[in-house]
Amino acid sequence: MEFTISAEELKKALHRAQGIVERKAQMPILSHVLLDASPKGLTVTAFDLDTGLVGIHPADVSSPGMGTVSARTLLEIASLVPDQRIGIKRLANNHLQVTSGAANYKIVGMAPEEYPKLPKEATAHLVKISAAVLLDLIRKSAFAISTDESRYTLNGVFFEARESGKVRMVATDGHRLAQVDRVVPADFKLASGVIIPRKGLLELRRILDEDATAECELGFAENSAIFRKAGLSLVIRLIDGQFPDYQRVIPKESERKVVVNRTKFADALKRISLLSADKSSAVRLELSDNQIKVSASNPDMGEASDEVDVHYKGPTLTVGFNARFFLDVIGVIEADDLSLELGDEHSPAVIHPADDPNYTAVIMPMRV
């Protein structure tokens, strides 16, 4: 194997791989990328047995072949070489020679035959989907994914096809929930919903962030999700399990309906949560006619309160919430106003953008 490639193109490939390769893997080869030089260019593969990324990059190949190398080491070299072109050649004992200008490296590699095989994609039914729509689905749901490894079915986002050409993503950690529906006029041929794990979903988001206008395809085959765009494919092993009945968490009707300015409410929450308990970020919301009072107290620091004007007429209510959960939701909403639905002091808060009924967030109350 021998080829030359621009430093920028190699860095692009290796930056993509960094979120996937395992730096402290039990299998050392999982910290490597697989380099496959062929007449079509350089194919770079990163795989951690759950998430696999394959990218094709332009390169001048003088001798086809394969090799593996530490993704982190090669990225550090590519970031510091003196020339805009980098030459890579496989030597005996799986070593790789990397040259750029007068700089010359010999890096220990591993046998490419030992690199694990990615799941087959041949049976996947892929449909076209807007990168902007897919990015919006992920951005508005991923923050609610649970990080508790013991609740593994909550360690991802639930993806399902709905009626009227819509798809839905739902995530919950048991304390909050995010549900977003978007129109995708295509048939994914899913008999039921699937759970896409957090790591793979975040890698997909990174790829989509590169170009939200790119033409993309998404599909599912056996126990994997498949994403493709020009020159790149991502394979994500799905979580095997049953996602909870999330619809039971969302109240059907709430007694109190409030409209509040998103920015003013967020600013008040940020100011007052400075004095809330460090871990819980607990604040008290006191709802009365046309006003929400936000307050917090901490025996070690003191207390604080602020008031926000709202559109509301009805019974008063005092209830506690985690301010950070509210701010996470507000952070993914673009609308000027929020619709906030509240029951009693034991009921969750339901949040919608005032102009988007297809997005719902639920936050459970807490004792303050």
Coordinates of C-alpha atoms in Angstrom, one line a residue:
M1 CA 0.0 0.0 0.0
E2 CA 1.3 3.4 -1.0
F3 CA -0.5 6.7 -1.6
T4 CA -0.3 10.5 -1.2
I5 CA -3.1 12.6 0.1
S6 CA -3.6 16.2 1.1
A7 CA -3.1 16.9 4.8
E8 CA -6.5 18.6 5.0
E9 CA -8.3 15.6 3.5
L10 CA -6.6 13.2 5.9
K11 CA -7.3 15.4 8.9
K12 CA -11.0 15.5 7.8
A13 CA -11.1 11.7 7.7
L14 CA -9.4 11.3 11.1
H15 CA -11.4 14.0 12.9
R16 CA -14.5 12.0 11.9
A17 CA -13.0 8.9 13.3
Q18 CA -12.1 10.3 16.7
G19 CA -15.5 10.0 18.3
I20 CA -15.7 6.3 17.3
V21 CA -12.3 4.8 17.9
E22 CA -11.7 3.4 21.4
R23 CA -8.6 4.9 23.0
K24 CA -8.5 2.5 25.9
A25 CA -10.1 -0.5 24.2
Q26 CA -9.6 -4.1 25.4
M27 CA -8.9 -4.9 21.7
P28 CA -6.0 -2.6 20.7
I29 CA -7.0 -2.7 17.1
L30 CA -10.2 -0.7 17.9
S31 CA -8.0 2.3 18.6
H32 CA -6.9 2.1 14.9
V33 CA -8.5 3.1 11.6
L34 CA -8.3 0.8 8.6
L35 CA -6.8 2.4 5.5
D36 CA -7.7 0.9 2.2
A37 CA -6.0 2.4 -0.8
S38 CA -7.6 1.6 -4.2
P39 CA -8.1 3.2 -7.6
K40 CA -11.2 5.0 -6.3
G41 CA -9.1 6.7 -3.5
L42 CA -8.5 6.1 0.2
T43 CA -11.3 4.5 2.2
V44 CA -10.9 5.1 6.0
T45 CA -12.9 2.9 8.4
A46 CA -13.4 3.4 12.1
F47 CA -15.4 0.8 14.1
D48 CA -15.9 0.1 17.8
L49 CA -18.1 -3.0 17.2
D50 CA -21.2 -0.8 17.7
T51 CA -20.7 2.2 15.5
G52 CA -18.8 2.1 12.2
L53 CA -17.9 5.0 9.9
V54 CA -16.6 4.5 6.3
G55 CA -15.4 7.5 4.3
I56 CA -14.0 7.7 0.8
H57 CA -11.4 10.4 0.2
P58 CA -9.5 11.5 -2.9
A59 CA -5.9 10.3 -2.9
D60 CA -3.2 9.5 -5.5
V61 CA -2.7 5.7 -5.1
S62 CA 0.5 4.2 -6.5
S63 CA 0.1 0.8 -4.9
P64 CA -3.2 -0.5 -3.7
G65 CA -3.4 -2.2 -0.4
M66 CA -4.5 -2.0 3.3
G67 CA -3.1 -1.1 6.6
T68 CA -4.1 0.0 10.1
V69 CA -2.7 2.8 12.2
S70 CA -3.6 4.6 15.5
A71 CA -6.2 7.2 14.6
R72 CA -5.0 9.6 17.3
T73 CA -1.3 9.3 16.4
L74 CA -1.9 9.8 12.7
L75 CA -4.2 12.8 13.3
E76 CA -1.5 14.5 15.5
I77 CA 1.1 13.9 12.8
A78 CA -1.2 15.2 10.1
S79 CA -1.9 18.4 12.1
L80 CA 1.8 19.2 12.4
V81 CA 3.4 18.2 9.2
P82 CA 5.3 20.9 7.3
D83 CA 3.9 20.2 3.8
Q84 CA 0.4 20.2 2.4
R85 CA 0.8 16.6 1.0
I86 CA 1.4 13.5 3.1
G87 CA 2.8 10.2 1.8
I88 CA 1.9 6.9 3.5
K89 CA 3.5 3.5 2.7
R90 CA 3.0 0.2 4.3
L91 CA 6.3 -1.5 5.3
A92 CA 7.2 -4.9 6.6
N93 CA 5.7 -6.0 10.0
N94 CA 2.6 -3.8 9.4
H95 CA 4.6 -0.6 10.1
L96 CA 3.5 2.5 8.2
Q97 CA 5.9 5.1 6.9
V98 CA 4.5 8.6 6.9
T99 CA 6.4 11.4 5.1
S100 CA 5.7 15.1 4.5
G101 CA 8.5 17.4 3.3
A102 CA 11.6 16.5 5.3
A103 CA 9.5 14.9 8.1
N104 CA 9.6 11.1 8.2
Y105 CA 7.8 8.8 10.6
K106 CA 7.6 5.0 11.1
I107 CA 4.5 4.0 13.0
V108 CA 3.7 0.6 14.4
G109 CA 0.5 -0.8 12.9
M110 CA -1.4 -4.0 13.1
A111 CA -2.5 -6.6 10.5
P112 CA -5.4 -5.3 8.5
E113 CA -6.8 -8.8 8.4
E114 CA -7.5 -8.5 12.1
Y115 CA -9.7 -5.5 11.7
P116 CA -13.3 -6.4 12.6
K117 CA -15.9 -6.6 9.8
L118 CA -18.8 -4.1 9.8
P119 CA -22.4 -5.4 9.6
K120 CA -23.6 -6.0 6.1
E121 CA -25.7 -3.2 4.6
A122 CA -27.0 -5.0 1.5
T123 CA -30.4 -5.7 2.9
A124 CA -31.1 -2.2 4.2
H125 CA -34.0 -0.4 2.7
L126 CA -32.8 3.2 2.4
V127 CA -35.0 6.2 1.9
K128 CA -34.1 9.8 1.1
I129 CA -34.3 12.2 4.0
S130 CA -33.4 15.9 4.4
A131 CA -30.3 16.4 6.4
A132 CA -31.9 19.5 8.0
V133 CA -34.9 17.5 9.1
L134 CA -32.8 14.6 10.5
L135 CA -30.6 17.1 12.4
D136 CA -33.6 18.8 13.8
L137 CA -35.1 15.5 15.1
I138 CA -31.8 14.6 16.8
R139 CA -31.1 18.1 18.2
K140 CA -34.6 18.3 19.8
S141 CA -34.5 14.9 21.4
A142 CA -31.0 13.7 22.2
F143 CA -30.5 15.8 25.3
A144 CA -33.1 13.7 27.1
I145 CA -31.3 10.4 26.5
S146 CA -30.5 8.6 29.8
T147 CA -26.8 8.1 30.8
D148 CA -27.7 5.5 33.4
E149 CA -26.2 2.3 31.9
S150 CA -28.4 0.1 34.0
R151 CA -31.4 1.3 32.1
Y152 CA -30.0 0.4 28.7
T153 CA -33.2 0.7 26.7
L154 CA -33.2 4.4 27.7
N155 CA -29.6 4.9 26.5
G156 CA -30.8 5.9 23.0
V157 CA -33.6 7.6 21.1
F158 CA -36.7 5.7 20.0
F159 CA -37.3 6.1 16.3
E160 CA -40.7 5.1 14.8
A161 CA -42.7 5.8 11.6
R162 CA -46.1 7.4 12.2
E163 CA -49.2 7.9 10.2
S164 CA -49.5 10.7 7.6
G165 CA -45.9 10.4 6.4
K166 CA -44.4 11.4 9.7
V167 CA -41.5 10.0 11.8
R168 CA -41.0 10.5 15.5
M169 CA -38.0 10.5 17.8
V170 CA -38.5 10.2 21.6
A171 CA -36.0 10.2 24.4
T172 CA -36.4 10.0 28.1
D173 CA -34.2 9.5 31.2
G174 CA -37.2 9.0 33.6
H175 CA -37.1 12.6 34.8
R176 CA -37.9 14.3 31.5
L177 CA -39.0 13.4 28.0
A178 CA -38.6 14.9 24.5
Q179 CA -40.8 14.0 21.6
V180 CA -40.5 15.4 18.1
D181 CA -42.5 14.6 15.0
R182 CA -41.5 15.7 11.5
V183 CA -42.8 15.0 8.0
V184 CA -40.7 12.5 6.0
P185 CA -42.8 11.3 3.0
A186 CA -41.2 7.8 2.7
D187 CA -41.8 4.3 3.9
F188 CA -39.0 3.0 6.2
K189 CA -40.7 -0.5 6.2
L190 CA -40.4 -0.7 10.0
A191 CA -42.7 -3.2 11.7
S192 CA -42.2 -1.3 15.0
G193 CA -40.0 1.4 16.5
V194 CA -36.2 0.9 17.0
I195 CA -33.8 2.3 19.5
I196 CA -30.7 4.1 18.2
P197 CA -28.0 4.3 20.8
R198 CA -26.6 7.7 22.1
K199 CA -23.1 7.3 20.8
G200 CA -24.1 6.5 17.2
L201 CA -26.7 9.2 17.2
L202 CA -24.2 11.8 18.3
E203 CA -21.8 10.7 15.6
L204 CA -24.6 11.0 13.1
R205 CA -25.2 14.5 14.4
R206 CA -21.6 15.5 13.9
I207 CA -21.7 14.3 10.3
L208 CA -25.0 16.2 9.6
D209 CA -23.5 19.3 11.2
E210 CA -20.8 19.3 8.4
D211 CA -23.5 20.2 5.8
A212 CA -27.2 20.4 6.7
T213 CA -28.0 20.8 2.9
A214 CA -26.5 17.4 1.9
E215 CA -28.6 14.7 0.3
C216 CA -28.9 11.8 2.7
E217 CA -30.4 8.3 3.0
L218 CA -31.4 6.5 6.1
G219 CA -32.6 2.9 6.6
F220 CA -32.6 -0.1 8.8
A221 CA -31.4 -3.7 8.3
E222 CA -31.7 -6.5 10.9
N223 CA -30.2 -4.9 14.0
S224 CA -28.5 -1.9 12.5
A225 CA -29.3 1.6 11.3
I226 CA -27.6 2.7 8.1
F227 CA -26.9 6.3 7.1
R228 CA -25.4 7.4 3.8
K229 CA -24.4 10.5 2.0
A230 CA -21.9 11.2 -0.8
G231 CA -18.6 9.5 0.0
L232 CA -19.6 8.4 3.5
S233 CA -21.7 5.7 5.3
L234 CA -22.4 5.2 9.0
V235 CA -23.6 1.9 10.5
I236 CA -25.1 1.9 14.0
R237 CA -25.9 -1.2 16.0
L238 CA -29.4 -0.8 17.5
I239 CA -30.2 -1.4 21.1
D240 CA -32.0 -4.7 21.5
G241 CA -34.9 -4.1 23.9
Q242 CA -38.4 -2.7 24.5
F243 CA -38.7 1.1 24.8
P244 CA -41.2 2.0 27.5
D245 CA -44.7 3.2 26.8
Y246 CA -43.8 6.9 26.6
Q247 CA -47.2 8.1 25.8
R248 CA -48.4 7.3 29.3
V249 CA -46.1 9.9 30.6
I250 CA -47.6 12.8 28.7
P251 CA -50.7 14.3 30.4
K252 CA -53.7 14.4 28.0
E253 CA -55.1 17.6 29.5
S254 CA -53.7 20.2 31.9
E255 CA -55.6 22.6 34.2
R256 CA -53.3 25.5 33.8
K257 CA -52.0 26.8 30.4
V258 CA -49.4 29.5 30.3
V259 CA -47.7 31.4 27.5
V260 CA -44.3 32.9 28.4
N261 CA -41.5 34.6 26.5
R262 CA -38.8 32.0 25.9
T263 CA -35.8 34.4 26.4
K264 CA -37.2 36.1 29.5
F265 CA -38.1 32.8 31.1
A266 CA -34.6 31.3 30.3
D267 CA -32.8 34.4 31.7
A268 CA -34.8 34.2 35.0
L269 CA -34.0 30.5 35.3
K270 CA -30.3 31.1 34.8
R271 CA -30.2 34.0 37.3
I272 CA -32.0 32.2 40.0
S273 CA -30.5 28.7 39.6
L274 CA -27.1 30.3 40.6
L275 CA -28.3 29.9 44.2
S276 CA -30.0 26.5 43.8
A277 CA -28.6 23.3 45.2
D278 CA -25.6 22.4 43.1
K279 CA -26.7 18.9 41.9
S280 CA -30.4 19.3 41.7
S281 CA -30.6 22.8 40.2
A282 CA -34.0 23.0 42.0
V283 CA -36.1 26.1 41.6
R284 CA -39.6 26.9 42.8
L285 CA -42.2 28.2 40.3
E286 CA -45.1 30.2 41.8
L287 CA -47.8 30.8 39.2
S288 CA -50.4 33.5 39.6
D289 CA -52.4 35.8 37.3
N290 CA -50.1 37.0 34.5
Q291 CA -46.9 36.1 36.5
I292 CA -44.5 33.4 37.3
K293 CA -42.2 33.9 40.3
V294 CA -39.0 31.9 40.1
S295 CA -37.1 31.4 43.4
A296 CA -34.4 29.2 44.9
S297 CA -32.7 28.9 48.3
N298 CA -29.5 27.3 49.4
P299 CA -28.5 27.1 53.1
D300 CA -24.9 27.5 52.2
M301 CA -25.3 30.5 49.8
G302 CA -28.6 32.3 50.4
E303 CA -31.8 32.8 48.4
A304 CA -33.0 34.5 45.2
S305 CA -36.2 35.3 43.3
D306 CA -37.3 36.9 40.1
E307 CA -40.6 37.5 38.3
V308 CA -41.6 36.9 34.7
D309 CA -44.7 38.3 33.0
V310 CA -46.9 35.6 31.4
H311 CA -50.3 35.2 29.8
Y312 CA -52.4 33.3 32.4
K313 CA -55.6 33.7 34.3
G314 CA -56.6 31.0 36.8
P315 CA -55.8 29.1 40.0
T316 CA -52.4 29.7 41.7
L317 CA -49.8 27.0 41.9
T318 CA -46.4 26.4 43.5
V319 CA -44.3 23.6 42.2
G320 CA -40.6 22.7 42.0
F321 CA -38.5 21.7 39.0
N322 CA -34.9 21.2 37.9
A323 CA -34.0 24.5 36.2
R324 CA -31.4 22.8 34.0
F325 CA -34.1 20.5 32.5
F326 CA -36.1 23.6 31.5
L327 CA -33.0 25.3 30.0
D328 CA -32.1 22.2 27.9
V329 CA -35.6 22.3 26.3
I330 CA -35.5 26.1 25.8
G331 CA -32.1 25.7 24.2
V332 CA -33.4 23.7 21.3
I333 CA -36.5 25.8 20.7
E334 CA -36.5 28.8 18.3
A335 CA -40.0 30.2 18.9
D336 CA -40.3 33.5 20.7
D337 CA -43.0 32.1 23.1
L338 CA -43.5 28.8 24.9
S339 CA -46.7 27.1 25.8
L340 CA -46.4 25.8 29.3
E341 CA -49.0 23.4 30.7
L342 CA -49.2 22.6 34.4
G343 CA -51.5 20.5 36.5
D344 CA -50.9 20.4 40.3
E345 CA -47.7 20.3 42.5
H346 CA -47.4 16.5 41.7
S347 CA -47.9 16.8 37.9
P348 CA -45.3 17.2 35.2
A349 CA -44.8 20.3 33.1
V350 CA -45.6 20.0 29.4
I351 CA -43.8 22.4 27.1
H352 CA -44.5 23.2 23.4
P353 CA -43.1 25.9 21.2
A354 CA -46.1 28.3 20.7
D355 CA -45.9 27.7 16.9
D356 CA -45.0 24.0 16.8
P357 CA -47.5 21.5 18.2
N358 CA -45.3 18.7 16.8
Y359 CA -42.7 19.2 19.5
T360 CA -43.4 18.2 23.1
A361 CA -41.2 18.1 26.2
V362 CA -42.2 16.8 29.6
I363 CA -40.4 17.6 32.9
M364 CA -41.3 15.8 36.1
P365 CA -41.7 17.9 39.3
M366 CA -39.5 17.7 42.3
R367 CA -39.7 18.5 46.0
V368 CA -38.1 21.8 46.9

